[in-house]
PDB file of C-alpha atoms in Angstrom:
ATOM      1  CA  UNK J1373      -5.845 -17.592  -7.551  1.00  0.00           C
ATOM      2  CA  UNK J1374      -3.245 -16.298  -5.316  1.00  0.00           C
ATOM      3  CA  UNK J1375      -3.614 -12.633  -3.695  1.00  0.00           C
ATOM      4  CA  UNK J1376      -1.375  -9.876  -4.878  1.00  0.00           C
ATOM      5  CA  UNK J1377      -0.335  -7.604  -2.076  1.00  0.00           C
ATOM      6  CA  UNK J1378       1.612  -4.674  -3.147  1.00  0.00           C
ATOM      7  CA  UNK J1379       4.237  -2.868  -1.147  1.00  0.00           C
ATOM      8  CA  UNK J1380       5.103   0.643  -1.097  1.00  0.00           C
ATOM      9  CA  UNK J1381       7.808   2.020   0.766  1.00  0.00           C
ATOM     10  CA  UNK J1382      11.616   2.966   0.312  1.00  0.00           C
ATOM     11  CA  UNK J1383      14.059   1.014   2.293  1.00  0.00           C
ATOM     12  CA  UNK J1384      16.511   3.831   2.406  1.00  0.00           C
ATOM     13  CA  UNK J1385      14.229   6.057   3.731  1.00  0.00           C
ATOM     14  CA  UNK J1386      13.963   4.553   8.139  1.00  0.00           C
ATOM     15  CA  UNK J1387      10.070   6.643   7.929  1.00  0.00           C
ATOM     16  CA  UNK J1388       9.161   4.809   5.001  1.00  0.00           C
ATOM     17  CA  UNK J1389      10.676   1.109   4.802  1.00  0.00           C
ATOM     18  CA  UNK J1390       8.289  -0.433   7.828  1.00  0.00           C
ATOM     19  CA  UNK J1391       6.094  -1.776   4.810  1.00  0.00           C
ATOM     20  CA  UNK J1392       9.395  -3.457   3.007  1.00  0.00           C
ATOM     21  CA  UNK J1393      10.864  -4.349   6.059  1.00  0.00           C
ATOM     22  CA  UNK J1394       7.884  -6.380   7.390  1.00  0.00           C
ATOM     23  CA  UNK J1395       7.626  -8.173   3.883  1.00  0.00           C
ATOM     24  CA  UNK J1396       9.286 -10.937   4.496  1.00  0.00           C
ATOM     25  CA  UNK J1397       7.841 -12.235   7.809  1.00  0.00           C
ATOM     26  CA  UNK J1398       4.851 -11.457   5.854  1.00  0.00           C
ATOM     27  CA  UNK J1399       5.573 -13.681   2.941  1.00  0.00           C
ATOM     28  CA  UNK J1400       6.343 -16.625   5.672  1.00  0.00           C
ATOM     29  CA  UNK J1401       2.870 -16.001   7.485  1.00  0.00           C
ATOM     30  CA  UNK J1402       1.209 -15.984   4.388  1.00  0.00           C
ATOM     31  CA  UNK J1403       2.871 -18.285   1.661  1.00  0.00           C
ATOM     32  CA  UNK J1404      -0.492 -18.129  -0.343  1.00  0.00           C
ATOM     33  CA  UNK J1405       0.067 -14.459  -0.845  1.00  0.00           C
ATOM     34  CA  UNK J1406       2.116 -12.731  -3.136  1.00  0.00           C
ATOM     35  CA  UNK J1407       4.068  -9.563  -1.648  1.00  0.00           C
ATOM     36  CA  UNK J1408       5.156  -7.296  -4.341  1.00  0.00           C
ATOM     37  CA  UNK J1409       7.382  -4.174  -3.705  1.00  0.00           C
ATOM     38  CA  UNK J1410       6.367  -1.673  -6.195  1.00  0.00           C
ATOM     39  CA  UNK J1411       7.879   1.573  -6.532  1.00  0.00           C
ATOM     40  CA  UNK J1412       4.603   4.056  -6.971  1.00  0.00           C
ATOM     41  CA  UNK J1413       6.107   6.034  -9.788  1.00  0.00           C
ATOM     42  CA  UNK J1414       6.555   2.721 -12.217  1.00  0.00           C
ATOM     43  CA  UNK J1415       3.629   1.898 -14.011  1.00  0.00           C
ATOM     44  CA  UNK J1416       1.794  -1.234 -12.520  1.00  0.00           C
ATOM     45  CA  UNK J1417      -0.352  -4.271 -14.064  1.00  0.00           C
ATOM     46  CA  UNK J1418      -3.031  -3.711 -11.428  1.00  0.00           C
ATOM     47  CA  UNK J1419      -5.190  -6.965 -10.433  1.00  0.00           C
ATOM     48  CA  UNK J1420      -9.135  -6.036  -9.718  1.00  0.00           C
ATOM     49  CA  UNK J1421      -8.359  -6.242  -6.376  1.00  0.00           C
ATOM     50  CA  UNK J1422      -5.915  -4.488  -4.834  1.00  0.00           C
ATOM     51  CA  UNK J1423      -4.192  -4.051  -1.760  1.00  0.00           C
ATOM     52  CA  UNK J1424      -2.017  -2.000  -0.544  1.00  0.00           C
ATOM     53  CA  UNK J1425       0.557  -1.562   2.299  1.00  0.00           C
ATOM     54  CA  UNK J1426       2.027   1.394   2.942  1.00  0.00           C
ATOM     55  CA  UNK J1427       3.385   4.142   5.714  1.00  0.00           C
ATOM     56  CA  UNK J1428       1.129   6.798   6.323  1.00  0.00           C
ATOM     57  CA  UNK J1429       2.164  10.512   7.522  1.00  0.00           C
ATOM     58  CA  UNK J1430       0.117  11.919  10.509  1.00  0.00           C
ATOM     59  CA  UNK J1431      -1.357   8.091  11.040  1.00  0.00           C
ATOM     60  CA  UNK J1432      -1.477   7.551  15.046  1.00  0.00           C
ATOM     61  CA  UNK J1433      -3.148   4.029  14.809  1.00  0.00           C
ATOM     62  CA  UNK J1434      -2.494   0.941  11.540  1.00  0.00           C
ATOM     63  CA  UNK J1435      -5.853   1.533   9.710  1.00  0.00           C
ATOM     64  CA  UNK J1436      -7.225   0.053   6.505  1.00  0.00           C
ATOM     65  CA  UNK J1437      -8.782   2.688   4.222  1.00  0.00           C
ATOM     66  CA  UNK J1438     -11.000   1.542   1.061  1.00  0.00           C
ATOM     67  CA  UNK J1439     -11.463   5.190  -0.205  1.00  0.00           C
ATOM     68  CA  UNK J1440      -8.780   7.321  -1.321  1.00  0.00           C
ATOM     69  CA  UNK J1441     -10.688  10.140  -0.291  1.00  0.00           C
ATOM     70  CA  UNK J1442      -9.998   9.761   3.117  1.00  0.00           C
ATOM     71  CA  UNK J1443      -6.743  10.915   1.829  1.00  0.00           C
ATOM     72  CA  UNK J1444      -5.072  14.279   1.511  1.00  0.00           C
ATOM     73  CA  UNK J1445      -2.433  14.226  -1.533  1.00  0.00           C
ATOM     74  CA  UNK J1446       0.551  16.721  -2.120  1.00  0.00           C
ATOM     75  CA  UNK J1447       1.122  19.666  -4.118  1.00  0.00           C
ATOM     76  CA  UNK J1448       2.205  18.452  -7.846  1.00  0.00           C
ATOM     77  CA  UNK J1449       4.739  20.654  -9.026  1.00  0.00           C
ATOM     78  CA  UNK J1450       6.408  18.201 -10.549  1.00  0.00           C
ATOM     79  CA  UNK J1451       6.976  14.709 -11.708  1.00  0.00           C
ATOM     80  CA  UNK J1452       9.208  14.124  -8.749  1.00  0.00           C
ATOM     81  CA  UNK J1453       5.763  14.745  -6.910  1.00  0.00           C
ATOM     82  CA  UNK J1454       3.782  11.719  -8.384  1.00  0.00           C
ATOM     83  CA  UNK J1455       3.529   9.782  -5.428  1.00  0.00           C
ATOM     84  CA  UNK J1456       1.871   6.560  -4.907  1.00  0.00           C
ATOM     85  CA  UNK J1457      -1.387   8.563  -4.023  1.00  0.00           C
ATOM     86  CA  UNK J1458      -1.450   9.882  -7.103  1.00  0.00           C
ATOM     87  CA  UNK J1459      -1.293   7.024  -9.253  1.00  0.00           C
ATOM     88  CA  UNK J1460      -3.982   5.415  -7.209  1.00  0.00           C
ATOM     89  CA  UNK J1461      -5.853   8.236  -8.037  1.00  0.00           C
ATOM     90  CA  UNK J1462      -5.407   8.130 -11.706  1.00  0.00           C
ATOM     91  CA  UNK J1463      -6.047   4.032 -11.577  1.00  0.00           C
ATOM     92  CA  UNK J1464      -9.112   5.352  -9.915  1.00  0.00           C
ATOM     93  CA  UNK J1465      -9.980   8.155 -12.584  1.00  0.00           C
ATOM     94  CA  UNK J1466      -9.098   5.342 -15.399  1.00  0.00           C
ATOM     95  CA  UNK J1467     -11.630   2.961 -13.667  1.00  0.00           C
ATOM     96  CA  UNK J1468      -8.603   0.689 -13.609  1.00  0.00           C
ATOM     97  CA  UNK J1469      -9.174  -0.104 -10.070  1.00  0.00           C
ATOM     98  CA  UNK J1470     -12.316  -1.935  -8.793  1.00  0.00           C
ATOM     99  CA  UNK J1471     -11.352  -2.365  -5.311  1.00  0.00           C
ATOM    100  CA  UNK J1472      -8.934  -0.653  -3.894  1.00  0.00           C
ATOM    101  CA  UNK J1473      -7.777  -1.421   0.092  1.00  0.00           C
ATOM    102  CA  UNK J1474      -4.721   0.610   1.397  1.00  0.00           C
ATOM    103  CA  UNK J1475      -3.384  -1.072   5.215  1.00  0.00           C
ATOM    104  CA  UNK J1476      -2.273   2.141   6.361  1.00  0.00           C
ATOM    105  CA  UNK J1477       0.896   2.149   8.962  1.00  0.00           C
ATOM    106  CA  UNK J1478       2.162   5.241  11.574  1.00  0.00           C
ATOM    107  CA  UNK J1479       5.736   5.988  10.350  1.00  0.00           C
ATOM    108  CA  UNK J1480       6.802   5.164  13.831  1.00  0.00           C
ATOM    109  CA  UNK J1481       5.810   1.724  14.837  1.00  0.00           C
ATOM    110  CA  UNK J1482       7.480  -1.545  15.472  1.00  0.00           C
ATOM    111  CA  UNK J1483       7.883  -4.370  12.734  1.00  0.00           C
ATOM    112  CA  UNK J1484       6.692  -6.704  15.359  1.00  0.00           C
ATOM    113  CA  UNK J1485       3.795  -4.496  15.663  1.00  0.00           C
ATOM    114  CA  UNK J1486       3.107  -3.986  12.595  1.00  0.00           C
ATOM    115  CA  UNK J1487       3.370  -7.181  11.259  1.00  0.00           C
ATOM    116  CA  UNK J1488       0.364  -7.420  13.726  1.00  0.00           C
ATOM    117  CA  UNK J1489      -1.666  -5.555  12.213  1.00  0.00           C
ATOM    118  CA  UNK J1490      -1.344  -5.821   8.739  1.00  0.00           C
ATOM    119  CA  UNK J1491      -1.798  -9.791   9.573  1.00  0.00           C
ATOM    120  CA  UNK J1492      -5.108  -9.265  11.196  1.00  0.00           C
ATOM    121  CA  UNK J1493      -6.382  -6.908   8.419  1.00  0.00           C
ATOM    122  CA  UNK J1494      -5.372  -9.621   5.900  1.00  0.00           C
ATOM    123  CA  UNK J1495      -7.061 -12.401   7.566  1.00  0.00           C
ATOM    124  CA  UNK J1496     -10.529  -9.986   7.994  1.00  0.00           C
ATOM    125  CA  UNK J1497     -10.256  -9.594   3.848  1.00  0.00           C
ATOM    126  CA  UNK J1498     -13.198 -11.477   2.468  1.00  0.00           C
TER     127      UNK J1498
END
């Protein structure tokens, strides 16, 4: 079965493409992985496993997180506020999810560095 990575991020925005910019070089380095760009508003068919790349406000180092928890999530005022946090967190509330991995990356960090990093936290998945 081949791994389904999803990819947040929007390329129009320079503080949150990294994730859909490194995509590609990420498809090549690992062809038996499938890199999805999701937008975190649409509704998703999750897989039991998921992982997640994204860009992370206030992040100083790439880190993997396997709790949302560890996360702080915005005001919602409105629907324009349901961020990819918050769907995570209603997977989570669902008991959609059963694992849930998020590669966190700063919002200011090279591709070539992050490609990096999200490689070697994709080859220390079990």
């Amino acid at each position: 079965m081949t791994a389904t990575v999803f990819v947040f991020g929007n390329p129009d925005v320079p503080g949150d493409s990294l994730p859909v910019r490194i995509a590609p070089a990420l498809r090549l380095a690992f062809p038996d992985m499938l890199f999805v760009h999701k937008d975190p508003n649409e509704e998703w068919d999750v897989p039991e496993e998921l992982t997640v790349i994204d860009a992370v406000a206030d992040l100083a180092e790439p880190q993997v997180f396997d709790d949302l928890d560890r996360f702080s999530g915005g005001p919602l005022v409105s629907l324009h506020d349901f961020d990819a946090y918050a769907n995570l967190m209603l997977l989570k509330k669902l008991k959609r999810l059963k694992r849930l991995r998020v590669i966190g990356l700063p919002l200011r960090m090279t591709e070539d560095a992050a490609v990096a990093a999200v490689s070697a936290a994709l080859r220390a998945i079990p």
